[in-house]
Structure formats: structure tokens, C-alpha cells
Amino acid sequence: MRFRHPDGSTVHLAYCTNVHPAETLDGVLAQLRDHCEPVRRRLGRDRLGIGLWLAKDAARALVTDPSALRGLRCELDRRGLEVVTLNGFPYEGFGAEEVKYRVYTPDWADPERLEHTTSLARLLAGLLPDDVPDGSISTLPLAWRTVHDARHAEASRTALRTLAERLDALQELTGRSLRIALEPEPGCVVETTHDAIAPLTAIGHDRIGICVDTCHLATSFEDPDTALDDLTRAGVPVVKSQLSAALHAEQPHLPEVREALRAFAEPRFLHQTRTSTAAGLRGTDDLDEALAGDALPEGAPWRAHFHVPLHAAPAAPLTSTLPVLKTALTKLVGGPQPLTRHLEVETYTWQALPPELRPRGRAQLADGIAAELALARDLLTDLGLKELP
């Protein structure tokens, strides 16, 4: 979906396909047929943006076979889909029964992360619509915090500088300008937008910026206005933003609140949980750890890294951080010029919701994703952007 900003530029809205796990090229093609095109039809649009997730095996199949890449491009066109951004964070196994910490490997100190992301950039250059010169790829924020010493930090910086040089060369070859976005996430080396400033300024290349995920922003209790102002002052580009909402518990000391939270503690993904105290942010790596005994203080609200559907907040006594998303979006695209032109709805946890909230079959999932995109569309038009055909 495309929108005209009042400054005349085009803002792209997509939804991320990591909600439909597929490890192979055949699986990706099936996603387009079974999920993405039905979502587009529900929205009544001739064209729908998707934030494509290409796992290791799918990416290798495409990068080693130009005819396969041309085939994917033709399939996107045939189904009324377009790609301006990729989600390069998960490497493989995102549809496994247990993902947890595995999603953070390989990290940016591992040469395989550089090679995989280079492949993604080459693929995106071939997938961009003819009238779109710029693409973006989000990636993990360096590494999970426990495996990142000074040696790993230097290796990561070197890899990202090398990637920036490769992107310069790719633009000379193809005319397409691609940028990479580190995505701050609780528990990682770069946990917050503030944490991103030092490493990104140290890398010192405008092709390497930040992806602002509004669920992660909210989970870390960051104020959107302050966070985005700080990035602007530091000269850190917001390459893309993922529109998502976290799980919010206003009164975690109440038994009924803890019982409601327990329904969201599940075995597949990490749900880092945070609370803001006078001494600073306190947290656990997962929601079940927060619910065990006195791991977190209960005198202030808790937020959990659980991407809940944008249009359907959990039932009381829980809610979502949709207000944080709205504030961030106003700052991102509501000003005289947009801070970013790539927006991506990223609710990958539909099948991790409590059983009674999960979609039953493809049709219900498509209905839910379409409803999320409709909400995002309305937020953008309320900010003065005009939806384009």
C-alpha cells in the first residue's frame, strides 16, 4: 500500500510475511498464493506491499538461480504484490516449535550473517518495483547481550562497514539504493533506540541505520518523542519502522492480572518482560520467568515483548501498547517530512496467542491481518497522508 505524504514523497505500508513461516522458495511462493493475495483482496486493493522474510535456504536458492528470482518477481506482479523491504532478522527456523534464543544466531560477529544479508540485498535489488529506487532490510541489533565482548563488537562493526561498501557497489551496478536497519530489541546488545546511537555513529555510514519497532520501544518504556528526537539529533537515519504493539499489564500485583498474563507465556518465542522503576529498567528474558515468584517488582506496570494484534487488544485486565504506536507514528510520518518511508506491520505471533484467540484457519488469519492493515491505513490518513491506488 502506498501513501502520498504532504511533502510529495511516497510512504510504503506492508505487512511482514514472517507470520507465515516458510524455509524454502516453494514455501514462499505458497505464501503469496495462500495468504498474501487473499489479504490484498480483503482490502480491496490492486496492490499490496509485503515485507518479505526469506530464510537461509530460500535466499540461497534465489541468489544462485537468476531464473528463480525472475520467477518470484513475476509471481509477485501476478498476485498484485510488491516488495520494498525485507525482514532479515530471523535466519532460519522461525516456524520451529521452539525459537527462543535461536533467532539471534548467527549474530553480526559471525561471517554468515554478513553473507546472508549481502544475499538479501542482491535479491531486494531485483525485487524492487521499477518505480521504487530505494529498499530496506531490517536485521538483528548486533547480538544477544551475553555473547558480545570487545572482540565480537569489533567484528560486528567491521562486518557492517563491509556491508555498507557492498551496498555502495550494488547501487553503482543496479541503480538501487539499499539500506540496513538494526532493530533494537529487549535483551540484545542494542536493546533501545538510545543504545543504537553509539554503535551506529561509530560505524559512521548512512546506509546503516535503525528500524524502530514500536512493540520493542514500548516494552523498554521508551518515550517515542524523546527517542526519535535523540536519533535525529545524532544523525541516525530511521530506515524503517515496524508497527507493532506489546502486552501491557497495569497492575501486575493482582492475582487476576498474573493469571491473564500466564495465558501468554508460551514455549515458542521469547517474551522479554520489563518494568520501569526509580532505579531504572528491570526485566526478565521471558514472561514465565517474570511470573515466577518475585523476579520483578510489582509496584509499576509490566510490559511483555508479545506482538499482539493491532486492532484487537487483549481482554481486561490486560491491554496493549497501541497508544505508543500511535504516538510514534505521528512523529515518524506526521511532520513536514517523514522520518522514514518504509512501514511494516509485524504481528508474527498470531499462532502463539492463547488458544481461544488464535485464528482458526487461513481465512481467519487473512481477516485479522487485513484488519491490522486497515487500522494502520486509517492512522496514516488521519495524519494527512493520502492513500494511492
Coordinates of C-alpha atoms in Angstrom, one line a residue:
M1 CA 0.0 0.0 0.0
R2 CA 1.3 3.4 -1.0
F3 CA 0.5 6.8 0.5
R4 CA 1.4 10.3 -0.6
H5 CA 2.9 12.4 2.2
P6 CA 2.0 16.1 2.2
D7 CA 5.6 16.8 1.2
G8 CA 5.0 14.9 -2.0
S9 CA 7.0 11.8 -1.1
T10 CA 5.7 8.2 -1.1
V11 CA 5.3 6.3 2.1
H12 CA 5.0 2.5 1.8
L13 CA 3.0 0.3 4.2
A14 CA 3.5 -3.5 4.1
Y15 CA 2.9 -6.5 6.4
C16 CA 5.7 -8.9 7.3
T17 CA 5.5 -12.4 6.0
N18 CA 7.3 -14.0 8.9
V19 CA 3.8 -14.7 10.2
H20 CA 3.7 -17.4 7.5
P21 CA 6.8 -19.4 8.2
A22 CA 8.5 -21.0 5.2
E23 CA 12.1 -22.1 4.8
T24 CA 12.1 -22.8 1.1
L25 CA 11.4 -21.0 -2.1
D26 CA 8.4 -23.3 -2.8
G27 CA 7.1 -22.3 0.7
V28 CA 7.5 -18.6 -0.1
L29 CA 5.6 -19.0 -3.4
A30 CA 2.8 -20.8 -1.5
Q31 CA 2.7 -17.9 1.0
L32 CA 2.0 -15.5 -1.8
R33 CA -0.9 -17.7 -3.1
D34 CA -2.4 -18.8 0.2
H35 CA -2.0 -15.7 2.4
C36 CA -0.7 -12.5 0.8
E37 CA -3.0 -12.3 -2.2
P38 CA -6.1 -13.1 0.0
V39 CA -5.2 -10.3 2.3
R40 CA -4.9 -7.9 -0.6
R41 CA -8.3 -9.0 -1.9
R42 CA -9.9 -8.4 1.5
L43 CA -8.6 -4.8 1.5
G44 CA -10.0 -4.3 -2.0
R45 CA -6.6 -3.1 -3.3
D46 CA -5.0 -3.7 -6.7
R47 CA -1.5 -3.6 -5.0
L48 CA -0.3 -4.7 -1.5
G49 CA 3.1 -4.3 0.0
I50 CA 4.7 -7.2 1.8
G51 CA 7.7 -7.2 4.0
L52 CA 9.2 -10.4 2.7
W53 CA 11.1 -12.8 5.0
L54 CA 13.5 -15.1 3.2
A55 CA 15.0 -17.8 5.3
K56 CA 18.6 -19.0 4.6
D57 CA 17.6 -21.8 2.2
A58 CA 15.1 -19.7 0.2
A59 CA 17.6 -16.9 -0.1
R60 CA 20.3 -19.2 -1.3
A61 CA 18.0 -20.8 -3.9
L62 CA 17.2 -17.4 -5.3
V63 CA 20.7 -15.8 -5.3
T64 CA 22.2 -18.8 -7.1
D65 CA 19.5 -19.0 -9.8
P66 CA 18.6 -15.8 -11.6
S67 CA 15.7 -17.5 -13.3
A68 CA 14.2 -18.3 -9.9
L69 CA 14.5 -14.7 -8.9
R70 CA 12.8 -13.6 -12.1
G71 CA 10.1 -16.2 -11.4
L72 CA 9.5 -14.8 -7.9
R73 CA 9.3 -11.3 -9.3
C74 CA 6.7 -12.4 -11.9
E75 CA 4.7 -14.2 -9.2
L76 CA 4.6 -11.0 -7.1
D77 CA 3.4 -9.0 -10.0
R78 CA 0.8 -11.6 -11.0
R79 CA -0.7 -11.6 -7.5
G80 CA -0.7 -7.8 -7.1
L81 CA 2.1 -7.7 -4.5
E82 CA 5.2 -5.6 -4.2
V83 CA 8.3 -5.7 -2.0
V84 CA 10.3 -2.6 -0.9
T85 CA 11.6 -4.1 2.4
L86 CA 12.8 -7.4 3.7
N87 CA 12.9 -8.7 7.3
G88 CA 16.4 -10.0 7.6
F89 CA 16.3 -10.6 11.3
P90 CA 15.4 -14.4 11.5
Y91 CA 18.0 -16.5 9.7
E92 CA 16.2 -19.8 9.7
G93 CA 13.8 -21.9 11.8
F94 CA 11.3 -19.1 12.7
G95 CA 8.5 -21.6 12.3
A96 CA 10.0 -24.1 14.6
E97 CA 8.1 -25.3 17.7
E98 CA 10.7 -23.6 19.8
V99 CA 12.6 -20.5 18.6
K100 CA 13.5 -18.6 21.7
Y101 CA 17.2 -17.6 21.7
R102 CA 17.9 -19.3 18.3
V103 CA 16.6 -16.2 16.5
Y104 CA 19.7 -14.3 17.5
T105 CA 22.1 -16.6 15.6
P106 CA 24.2 -16.1 13.6
D107 CA 25.0 -12.7 15.0
W108 CA 26.9 -9.9 13.3
A109 CA 30.3 -11.2 14.6
D110 CA 29.6 -14.4 12.5
P111 CA 30.6 -14.1 8.9
E112 CA 27.5 -16.0 7.8
R113 CA 25.3 -13.0 8.9
L114 CA 27.2 -10.7 6.6
E115 CA 27.0 -13.2 3.7
H116 CA 23.2 -13.8 4.2
T117 CA 22.5 -10.1 4.4
T118 CA 24.5 -9.4 1.3
S119 CA 22.5 -12.0 -0.5
L120 CA 19.3 -10.4 0.7
A121 CA 20.4 -7.0 -0.6
R122 CA 21.2 -8.5 -4.0
L123 CA 17.7 -10.1 -4.1
L124 CA 15.9 -7.0 -3.0
A125 CA 17.6 -5.0 -5.7
G126 CA 16.0 -7.5 -8.2
L127 CA 12.6 -7.4 -6.5
L128 CA 12.0 -3.7 -6.1
P129 CA 9.2 -2.3 -8.3
D130 CA 10.5 -0.5 -11.4
D131 CA 9.4 2.9 -10.0
V132 CA 10.9 2.4 -6.5
P133 CA 14.6 3.2 -6.3
D134 CA 15.1 2.6 -2.5
G135 CA 14.9 -0.6 -0.4
S136 CA 15.4 -1.5 3.2
I137 CA 16.4 -4.6 5.2
S138 CA 15.9 -4.9 9.0
T139 CA 18.3 -7.0 10.9
L140 CA 19.2 -8.1 14.5
P141 CA 20.8 -5.5 16.7
L142 CA 24.3 -6.9 16.7
A143 CA 23.8 -9.9 19.0
W144 CA 22.1 -11.2 22.2
R145 CA 23.8 -9.5 25.1
T146 CA 25.5 -12.5 26.7
V147 CA 27.8 -13.3 23.8
H148 CA 29.1 -9.8 22.8
D149 CA 32.6 -8.9 24.2
A150 CA 35.0 -6.4 22.7
R151 CA 36.2 -8.8 20.1
H152 CA 32.7 -9.5 19.0
A153 CA 31.9 -5.8 18.9
E154 CA 34.8 -5.1 16.6
A155 CA 34.0 -8.0 14.3
S156 CA 30.4 -6.7 14.1
R157 CA 31.5 -3.1 13.2
T158 CA 33.8 -4.5 10.6
A159 CA 31.1 -6.6 9.0
L160 CA 28.6 -3.8 8.9
R161 CA 31.2 -1.4 7.3
T162 CA 32.0 -4.1 4.7
L163 CA 28.2 -4.5 4.1
A164 CA 27.9 -0.7 3.5
E165 CA 30.7 -0.9 0.9
R166 CA 28.9 -3.7 -0.8
L167 CA 25.7 -1.7 -0.9
D168 CA 27.6 1.2 -2.4
A169 CA 28.8 -1.1 -5.2
L170 CA 25.4 -2.6 -5.6
Q171 CA 23.9 0.8 -6.3
E172 CA 26.6 1.6 -8.9
L173 CA 25.7 -1.7 -10.6
T174 CA 21.9 -1.6 -10.3
G175 CA 20.9 1.9 -9.6
R176 CA 19.1 0.7 -6.5
S177 CA 19.8 2.3 -3.1
L178 CA 19.5 -0.2 -0.3
R179 CA 19.9 0.5 3.5
I180 CA 20.2 -1.8 6.5
A181 CA 18.3 -1.2 9.8
L182 CA 19.4 -2.5 13.1
E183 CA 16.3 -3.4 15.1
P184 CA 16.7 -2.7 18.8
E185 CA 15.1 -5.5 20.9
P186 CA 15.0 -6.1 24.7
G187 CA 17.8 -8.4 25.9
C188 CA 20.1 -7.6 22.9
V189 CA 23.3 -5.6 22.8
V190 CA 21.3 -2.8 21.3
E191 CA 18.2 -3.0 23.5
T192 CA 16.8 0.5 23.0
T193 CA 17.0 3.3 20.4
H194 CA 19.4 5.1 22.8
D195 CA 21.7 2.0 22.8
A196 CA 21.8 2.2 19.0
I197 CA 23.3 5.7 18.8
A198 CA 26.8 4.9 19.8
P199 CA 27.4 1.8 17.6
L200 CA 25.7 3.4 14.6
T201 CA 27.7 6.6 14.9
A202 CA 30.9 4.5 15.3
I203 CA 30.1 2.7 12.0
G204 CA 29.5 6.1 10.5
H205 CA 27.7 5.2 7.3
D206 CA 24.3 6.5 6.2
R207 CA 23.5 3.1 4.7
I208 CA 23.4 1.6 8.2
G209 CA 20.5 3.0 10.3
I210 CA 17.8 1.9 12.7
C211 CA 14.5 0.0 12.5
V212 CA 12.1 1.4 15.1
D213 CA 9.8 -1.5 16.2
T214 CA 7.1 0.1 18.3
C215 CA 6.5 -3.0 20.4
H216 CA 10.1 -3.1 21.4
L217 CA 10.1 0.6 22.0
A218 CA 7.1 0.2 24.3
T219 CA 8.4 -2.9 26.1
S220 CA 11.5 -0.9 27.1
F221 CA 9.3 2.0 28.3
E222 CA 10.9 4.5 25.9
D223 CA 9.1 7.7 25.1
P224 CA 8.6 7.8 21.4
D225 CA 9.1 11.6 21.0
T226 CA 12.3 11.6 23.1
A227 CA 13.7 8.5 21.3
L228 CA 13.1 9.8 17.8
D229 CA 14.3 13.3 18.7
D230 CA 17.5 11.8 20.0
L231 CA 18.0 9.8 16.8
T232 CA 17.5 12.9 14.7
R233 CA 20.0 14.9 16.7
A234 CA 22.5 12.1 16.5
G235 CA 22.1 11.9 12.7
V236 CA 20.9 8.2 12.9
P237 CA 18.6 7.5 10.0
V238 CA 15.3 5.7 10.7
V239 CA 15.5 3.3 7.7
K240 CA 12.1 1.6 8.5
S241 CA 9.6 1.2 11.3
Q242 CA 7.7 -1.9 12.3
L243 CA 4.3 -1.1 13.6
S244 CA 3.5 -3.5 16.5
A245 CA 2.0 -3.4 20.0
A246 CA 3.3 -5.0 23.2
L247 CA 1.3 -6.7 26.0
H248 CA 0.6 -4.3 28.9
A249 CA -0.3 -5.1 32.5
E250 CA -1.2 -2.1 34.6
Q251 CA -1.5 -3.9 37.9
P252 CA 0.8 -6.9 37.9
H253 CA 0.4 -7.4 41.7
L254 CA -3.2 -8.6 41.2
P255 CA -3.8 -12.3 41.0
E256 CA -6.2 -12.0 38.1
V257 CA -3.7 -10.0 36.2
R258 CA -1.0 -12.6 36.7
E259 CA -3.4 -15.3 35.7
A260 CA -4.2 -13.4 32.5
L261 CA -0.5 -12.9 31.7
R262 CA 0.1 -16.6 32.3
A263 CA -2.0 -17.4 29.2
F264 CA 0.5 -15.6 27.1
A265 CA 3.6 -17.4 28.4
E266 CA 4.2 -20.0 25.7
P267 CA 7.1 -22.2 24.5
R268 CA 7.8 -20.9 21.0
F269 CA 9.1 -17.3 21.3
L270 CA 10.9 -15.2 23.9
H271 CA 8.7 -12.7 25.6
Q272 CA 11.1 -10.4 27.4
T273 CA 9.3 -8.6 30.2
R274 CA 10.1 -5.2 31.6
T275 CA 9.0 -2.8 34.3
S276 CA 10.2 0.8 34.9
T277 CA 11.4 1.6 38.4
A278 CA 13.0 4.6 40.1
A279 CA 16.4 2.8 39.8
G280 CA 15.9 2.1 36.1
L281 CA 14.5 -0.6 33.9
R282 CA 14.2 -4.1 35.4
G283 CA 13.4 -7.2 33.3
T284 CA 13.5 -10.9 32.6
D285 CA 14.3 -12.8 29.5
D286 CA 10.8 -14.4 29.3
L287 CA 7.3 -13.9 30.6
D288 CA 7.3 -17.2 32.6
E289 CA 10.4 -16.0 34.5
A290 CA 8.6 -12.8 35.4
L291 CA 5.6 -14.7 36.7
A292 CA 7.8 -17.0 38.9
G293 CA 8.0 -15.7 42.4
D294 CA 9.4 -12.2 42.9
A295 CA 11.6 -11.9 39.8
L296 CA 10.2 -8.4 39.0
P297 CA 8.8 -5.7 41.3
E298 CA 5.0 -5.5 41.1
G299 CA 4.5 -1.8 42.0
A300 CA 4.5 -0.5 38.5
P301 CA 3.1 -1.7 35.1
W302 CA 4.7 -4.6 33.3
R303 CA 5.2 -4.9 29.5
A304 CA 6.0 -8.1 27.6
H305 CA 7.5 -8.5 24.2
F306 CA 4.5 -10.2 22.7
H307 CA 3.3 -8.7 19.4
V308 CA -0.5 -8.6 19.9
P309 CA -2.8 -7.8 17.0
L310 CA -3.0 -4.1 16.4
H311 CA -6.8 -4.0 16.1
A312 CA -7.7 -6.4 18.9
A313 CA -6.3 -5.5 22.3
P314 CA -6.3 -8.4 24.9
A315 CA -9.3 -8.5 27.2
A316 CA -9.2 -6.8 30.5
P317 CA -7.3 -6.8 32.8
L318 CA -4.7 -6.6 30.1
T319 CA -4.3 -4.2 27.2
S320 CA -1.8 -3.4 24.5
T321 CA 0.6 -0.5 23.9
L322 CA -1.2 0.7 20.8
P323 CA -1.1 4.3 22.2
V324 CA 2.7 4.1 22.0
L325 CA 2.5 3.1 18.3
K326 CA 0.2 6.0 17.6
T327 CA 2.5 8.5 19.2
A328 CA 5.5 7.1 17.4
L329 CA 3.7 7.1 14.0
T330 CA 2.7 10.7 14.5
K331 CA 6.4 11.5 15.0
L332 CA 7.6 9.3 12.2
V333 CA 5.3 10.5 9.4
G334 CA 3.1 13.3 10.8
G335 CA 5.6 16.1 10.4
P336 CA 6.7 18.3 7.5
Q337 CA 8.8 15.4 6.1
P338 CA 8.6 11.7 7.1
L339 CA 11.4 10.4 9.2
T340 CA 11.0 7.1 7.3
R341 CA 9.1 6.0 4.2
H342 CA 9.0 2.2 5.0
L343 CA 6.4 1.0 7.4
E344 CA 5.7 -2.7 8.2
V345 CA 3.0 -4.3 10.3
E346 CA 4.8 -7.1 12.1
T347 CA 2.5 -9.3 14.2
Y348 CA 4.2 -12.7 13.8
T349 CA 2.6 -14.2 17.0
W350 CA -0.9 -15.0 15.8
Q351 CA -0.5 -18.7 16.4
A352 CA 1.3 -18.1 19.7
L353 CA -1.8 -16.3 21.2
P354 CA -3.8 -18.1 23.9
P355 CA -5.8 -20.8 22.1
E356 CA -9.1 -19.0 22.2
L357 CA -7.6 -16.0 20.4
R358 CA -5.8 -17.8 17.6
P359 CA -7.2 -17.7 14.1
R360 CA -8.9 -20.9 13.0
G361 CA -7.5 -21.5 9.5
R362 CA -6.2 -19.3 6.7
A363 CA -9.4 -17.3 6.2
Q364 CA -9.5 -16.0 9.8
L365 CA -5.8 -15.2 9.7
A366 CA -6.2 -13.2 6.5
D367 CA -9.2 -11.4 8.1
G368 CA -7.0 -10.4 11.1
I369 CA -4.0 -9.2 9.0
A370 CA -6.3 -7.2 6.8
A371 CA -7.9 -5.6 9.9
E372 CA -4.5 -4.7 11.2
L373 CA -3.5 -3.1 7.8
A374 CA -6.9 -1.2 7.7
L375 CA -6.2 0.2 11.1
A376 CA -2.7 1.3 10.1
R377 CA -4.1 2.8 6.9
D378 CA -6.6 4.8 8.9
L379 CA -3.9 6.1 11.2
L380 CA -1.9 7.3 8.2
T381 CA -4.8 9.0 6.5
D382 CA -5.7 10.7 9.8
L383 CA -2.2 12.2 9.8
G384 CA -2.8 13.7 6.4
L385 CA -1.4 11.1 4.1
K386 CA -3.4 10.1 1.0
E387 CA -3.8 6.5 0.0
L388 CA -2.7 5.9 -3.6
P389 CA -4.2 3.4 -6.0

